[in-house]
mmCIF file of C-alpha atoms in Angstrom:
data_model
loop_
_atom_site.group_PDB
_atom_site.id
_atom_site.type_symbol
_atom_site.label_atom_id
_atom_site.label_comp_id
_atom_site.label_asym_id
_atom_site.label_seq_id
_atom_site.Cartn_x
_atom_site.Cartn_y
_atom_site.Cartn_z
ATOM 1 C CA MET F 464 -13.565 -104.866 -73.902
ATOM 2 C CA GLY F 465 -9.868 -103.857 -72.426
ATOM 3 C CA ASP F 466 -6.775 -106.335 -73.284
ATOM 4 C CA VAL F 467 -7.385 -109.322 -73.843
ATOM 5 C CA LYS F 468 -4.559 -111.691 -72.828
ATOM 6 C CA PHE F 469 -4.249 -115.283 -73.740
ATOM 7 C CA ASP F 470 -1.828 -117.634 -72.321
ATOM 8 C CA THR F 471 0.732 -118.946 -74.835
ATOM 9 C CA MET F 472 1.569 -122.127 -75.682
ATOM 10 C CA ARG F 473 3.759 -123.914 -77.643
ATOM 11 C CA ASN F 474 3.179 -122.404 -81.630
ATOM 12 C CA GLY F 475 1.748 -119.617 -79.561
ATOM 13 C CA TYR F 476 -1.737 -118.390 -78.126
ATOM 14 C CA ASN F 477 -3.965 -121.121 -76.896
ATOM 15 C CA ARG F 478 -6.701 -121.828 -79.701
ATOM 16 C CA TYR F 479 -9.507 -122.530 -77.664
ATOM 17 C CA GLN F 480 -9.073 -118.821 -75.665
ATOM 18 C CA VAL F 481 -8.859 -117.359 -79.428
ATOM 19 C CA ASP F 482 -11.527 -118.749 -80.523
ATOM 20 C CA ASP F 483 -13.482 -118.159 -77.736
ATOM 21 C CA LYS F 484 -12.311 -114.485 -77.922
ATOM 22 C CA VAL F 485 -13.371 -114.256 -81.132
ATOM 23 C CA ALA F 486 -16.785 -115.809 -81.388
ATOM 24 C CA GLN F 487 -17.577 -113.358 -78.396
ATOM 25 C CA LEU F 488 -16.410 -110.493 -80.015
ATOM 26 C CA THR F 489 -18.509 -111.655 -83.527
ATOM 27 C CA SER F 490 -21.673 -111.847 -80.897
ATOM 28 C CA GLU F 491 -20.981 -107.948 -80.160
ATOM 29 C CA VAL F 492 -20.773 -107.125 -83.741
ATOM 30 C CA GLU F 493 -23.789 -108.877 -84.706
ATOM 31 C CA THR F 494 -25.946 -107.403 -81.804
ATOM 32 C CA LEU F 495 -24.613 -104.001 -82.425
ATOM 33 C CA GLN F 496 -24.937 -104.432 -86.593
ATOM 34 C CA LYS F 497 -29.241 -105.408 -85.126
ATOM 35 C CA LYS F 498 -29.261 -102.416 -83.060
ATOM 36 C CA LEU F 499 -28.144 -100.207 -86.145
ATOM 37 C CA ASP F 500 -30.046 -101.764 -88.505
ATOM 38 C CA LEU F 501 -33.304 -101.017 -86.076
ATOM 39 C CA TYR F 502 -31.868 -96.952 -85.617
ATOM 40 C CA VAL F 503 -31.694 -96.666 -89.353
ATOM 41 C CA SER F 504 -35.467 -98.247 -89.915
ATOM 42 C CA ARG F 505 -36.467 -95.905 -87.012
ATOM 43 C CA LEU F 506 -34.094 -92.990 -88.895
ATOM 44 C CA ASP F 507 -36.224 -94.109 -92.187
ATOM 45 C CA GLU F 508 -39.485 -93.568 -90.702
ATOM 46 C CA VAL F 509 -38.372 -90.621 -89.048
ATOM 47 C CA GLU F 510 -37.425 -89.337 -92.219
ATOM 48 C CA LYS F 511 -40.860 -90.442 -94.189
ATOM 49 C CA GLN F 512 -42.758 -88.626 -91.273
ATOM 50 C CA SER F 513 -40.717 -85.446 -91.860
ATOM 51 C CA ALA F 514 -41.190 -85.511 -95.418
ATOM 52 C CA SER F 515 -44.805 -86.133 -94.838
ATOM 53 C CA TYR F 516 -45.213 -83.049 -92.266
ATOM 54 C CA LYS F 517 -43.245 -80.863 -94.853
ATOM 55 C CA GLU F 518 -45.154 -81.761 -97.142
ATOM 56 C CA LYS F 519 -48.422 -81.086 -95.213
ATOM 57 C CA TYR F 520 -46.535 -77.557 -94.551
ATOM 58 C CA LEU F 521 -46.367 -77.029 -98.149
ATOM 59 C CA THR F 522 -49.926 -77.323 -98.628
ATOM 60 C CA LEU F 523 -50.959 -75.618 -95.788
ATOM 61 C CA ALA F 524 -48.624 -72.785 -96.464
ATOM 62 C CA GLY F 525 -50.115 -72.607 -99.750
ATOM 63 C CA GLU F 526 -54.056 -72.386 -98.679
ATOM 64 C CA ILE F 527 -52.718 -69.888 -96.197
ATOM 65 C CA ARG F 528 -51.341 -67.621 -99.224
ATOM 66 C CA ILE F 529 -54.426 -68.558 -101.147
ATOM 67 C CA LYS F 530 -56.520 -67.364 -97.842
ATOM 68 C CA GLU F 531 -54.496 -64.166 -97.116
ATOM 69 C CA LYS F 532 -54.917 -63.371 -100.840
ATOM 70 C CA ALA F 533 -58.735 -63.815 -100.598
ATOM 71 C CA ALA F 534 -58.630 -61.942 -97.548
ATOM 72 C CA GLU F 535 -56.700 -59.051 -99.076
ATOM 73 C CA ASP F 536 -59.333 -59.313 -102.074
ATOM 74 C CA ILE F 537 -62.444 -59.577 -100.330
ATOM 75 C CA ALA F 538 -60.811 -56.521 -97.939
ATOM 76 C CA ARG F 539 -59.954 -53.830 -100.684
ATOM 77 C CA ILE F 540 -63.508 -55.477 -102.706
ATOM 78 C CA ALA F 541 -64.976 -54.558 -99.427
ATOM 79 C CA LEU F 542 -63.331 -50.760 -99.391
ATOM 80 C CA LYS F 543 -64.369 -50.312 -103.219
ATOM 81 C CA GLU F 544 -68.275 -51.014 -102.211
ATOM 82 C CA ALA F 545 -68.061 -49.257 -99.019
ATOM 83 C CA ASN F 546 -66.641 -46.210 -100.944
ATOM 84 C CA VAL F 547 -69.686 -46.516 -103.264
ATOM 85 C CA ILE F 548 -71.845 -47.008 -100.424
ATOM 86 C CA VAL F 549 -70.243 -43.947 -98.606
ATOM 87 C CA GLN F 550 -70.625 -41.869 -102.157
ATOM 88 C CA THR F 551 -74.474 -43.159 -102.605
ATOM 89 C CA ALA F 552 -75.521 -42.535 -99.318
ATOM 90 C CA ASN F 553 -73.947 -39.086 -99.303
ATOM 91 C CA ASP F 554 -76.138 -38.813 -102.394
ATOM 92 C CA ASN F 555 -79.051 -39.961 -101.369
ATOM 93 C CA ALA F 556 -79.852 -39.607 -97.557
ATOM 94 C CA ASP F 557 -79.102 -40.750 -93.994
ATOM 95 C CA VAL F 558 -81.358 -43.687 -94.207
ATOM 96 C CA ILE F 559 -79.034 -44.726 -96.728
ATOM 97 C CA VAL F 560 -75.554 -43.657 -95.001
ATOM 98 C CA LYS F 561 -76.869 -45.749 -91.975
ATOM 99 C CA GLU F 562 -77.222 -49.264 -93.676
ATOM 100 C CA ALA F 563 -74.020 -49.038 -96.200
ATOM 101 C CA LEU F 564 -72.179 -48.705 -93.024
ATOM 102 C CA ALA F 565 -73.701 -51.698 -91.659
ATOM 103 C CA SER F 566 -72.930 -53.439 -94.446
ATOM 104 C CA ALA F 567 -69.663 -52.307 -94.787
ATOM 105 C CA ARG F 568 -69.218 -53.723 -90.297
ATOM 106 C CA ALA F 569 -70.892 -56.992 -92.082
ATOM 107 C CA ILE F 570 -67.895 -57.191 -94.415
ATOM 108 C CA LEU F 571 -65.237 -56.074 -91.989
ATOM 109 C CA ILE F 572 -66.535 -58.836 -89.909
ATOM 110 C CA GLU F 573 -65.791 -60.844 -92.263
ATOM 111 C CA VAL F 574 -62.479 -60.109 -93.456
ATOM 112 C CA ASN F 575 -61.617 -60.119 -89.602
ATOM 113 C CA LYS F 576 -62.947 -63.863 -89.305
ATOM 114 C CA LEU F 577 -60.751 -64.704 -92.448
ATOM 115 C CA GLY F 578 -57.668 -62.639 -90.701
ATOM 116 C CA GLU F 579 -57.853 -65.572 -87.526
ATOM 117 C CA GLU F 580 -58.724 -68.249 -89.526
ATOM 118 C CA THR F 581 -55.626 -67.487 -91.053
ATOM 119 C CA GLY F 582 -53.675 -67.143 -87.646
ATOM 120 C CA GLU F 583 -55.293 -70.292 -86.328
ATOM 121 C CA ILE F 584 -54.095 -72.561 -89.309
ATOM 122 C CA LYS F 585 -50.308 -70.934 -88.650
ATOM 123 C CA GLN F 586 -50.395 -71.756 -85.364
ATOM 124 C CA ARG F 587 -51.334 -75.072 -85.699
ATOM 125 C CA MET F 588 -48.727 -75.468 -88.761
ATOM 126 C CA ILE F 589 -46.461 -73.858 -85.806
ATOM 127 C CA LYS F 590 -47.020 -76.512 -83.745
ATOM 128 C CA GLU F 591 -46.965 -79.950 -85.663
ATOM 129 C CA LEU F 592 -43.789 -77.925 -86.882
ATOM 130 C CA ASP F 593 -42.062 -77.815 -83.406
ATOM 131 C CA LYS F 594 -43.298 -81.570 -82.652
ATOM 132 C CA LEU F 595 -41.189 -82.434 -85.725
ATOM 133 C CA ASP F 596 -38.587 -80.670 -84.642
ATOM 134 C CA GLN F 597 -38.689 -81.908 -81.149
ATOM 135 C CA ALA F 598 -38.885 -85.533 -82.351
ATOM 136 C CA LEU F 599 -35.674 -85.424 -84.504
ATOM 137 C CA SER F 600 -34.362 -83.383 -81.777
ATOM 138 C CA GLU F 601 -34.872 -86.557 -79.611
ATOM 139 C CA PHE F 602 -33.929 -89.127 -81.841
ATOM 140 C CA GLU F 603 -30.504 -90.269 -80.477
ATOM 141 C CA VAL F 604 -27.631 -91.640 -83.547
ATOM 142 C CA PRO F 605 -25.950 -94.658 -82.162
ATOM 143 C CA ARG F 606 -22.116 -93.971 -82.403
ATOM 144 C CA LYS F 607 -19.445 -95.468 -84.971
ATOM 145 C CA ILE F 608 -18.205 -98.596 -83.768
ATOM 146 C CA ASP F 609 -14.202 -99.412 -84.631
ATOM 147 C CA LEU F 610 -13.936 -101.699 -86.619
ATOM 148 C CA ASN F 611 -10.104 -102.060 -85.925
ATOM 149 C CA LEU F 612 -10.727 -103.645 -82.296
ATOM 150 C CA LEU F 613 -11.195 -107.003 -84.485
ATOM 151 C CA GLU F 614 -8.028 -106.884 -86.034
ATOM 152 C CA GLU F 615 -6.376 -107.189 -82.990
#
């Protein structure tokens, strides 16, 4: 804005120049206020979106924990079953051993698939959180207006 100089008159400054400058400054303040309101609105939207992503993240993280626990339980059960099958196979003959190993492999493959699915879900969540982090990083908040400029 710079320094503003008004013509002096008999009882002070030129009233019309001062009125024009005040009107100009008022218009600028209104424009800046509208921009600020828009930025605040956008910030609210981004915060709501962030809360939504956080909620989704927490939900998916809970699901991941459940699936990981299930995978651990399945692995533990599979290991127990494999041990029982191996013992039975040792007791009953080579044919039973071959069947037991096939069952154990199938169970381990399922456990492996569950682990892969859990990893994929985790990677998706990391990507979504990265997108959210980038959106928040790119959001610019307008700088603060020095309202003392209107008092001069």
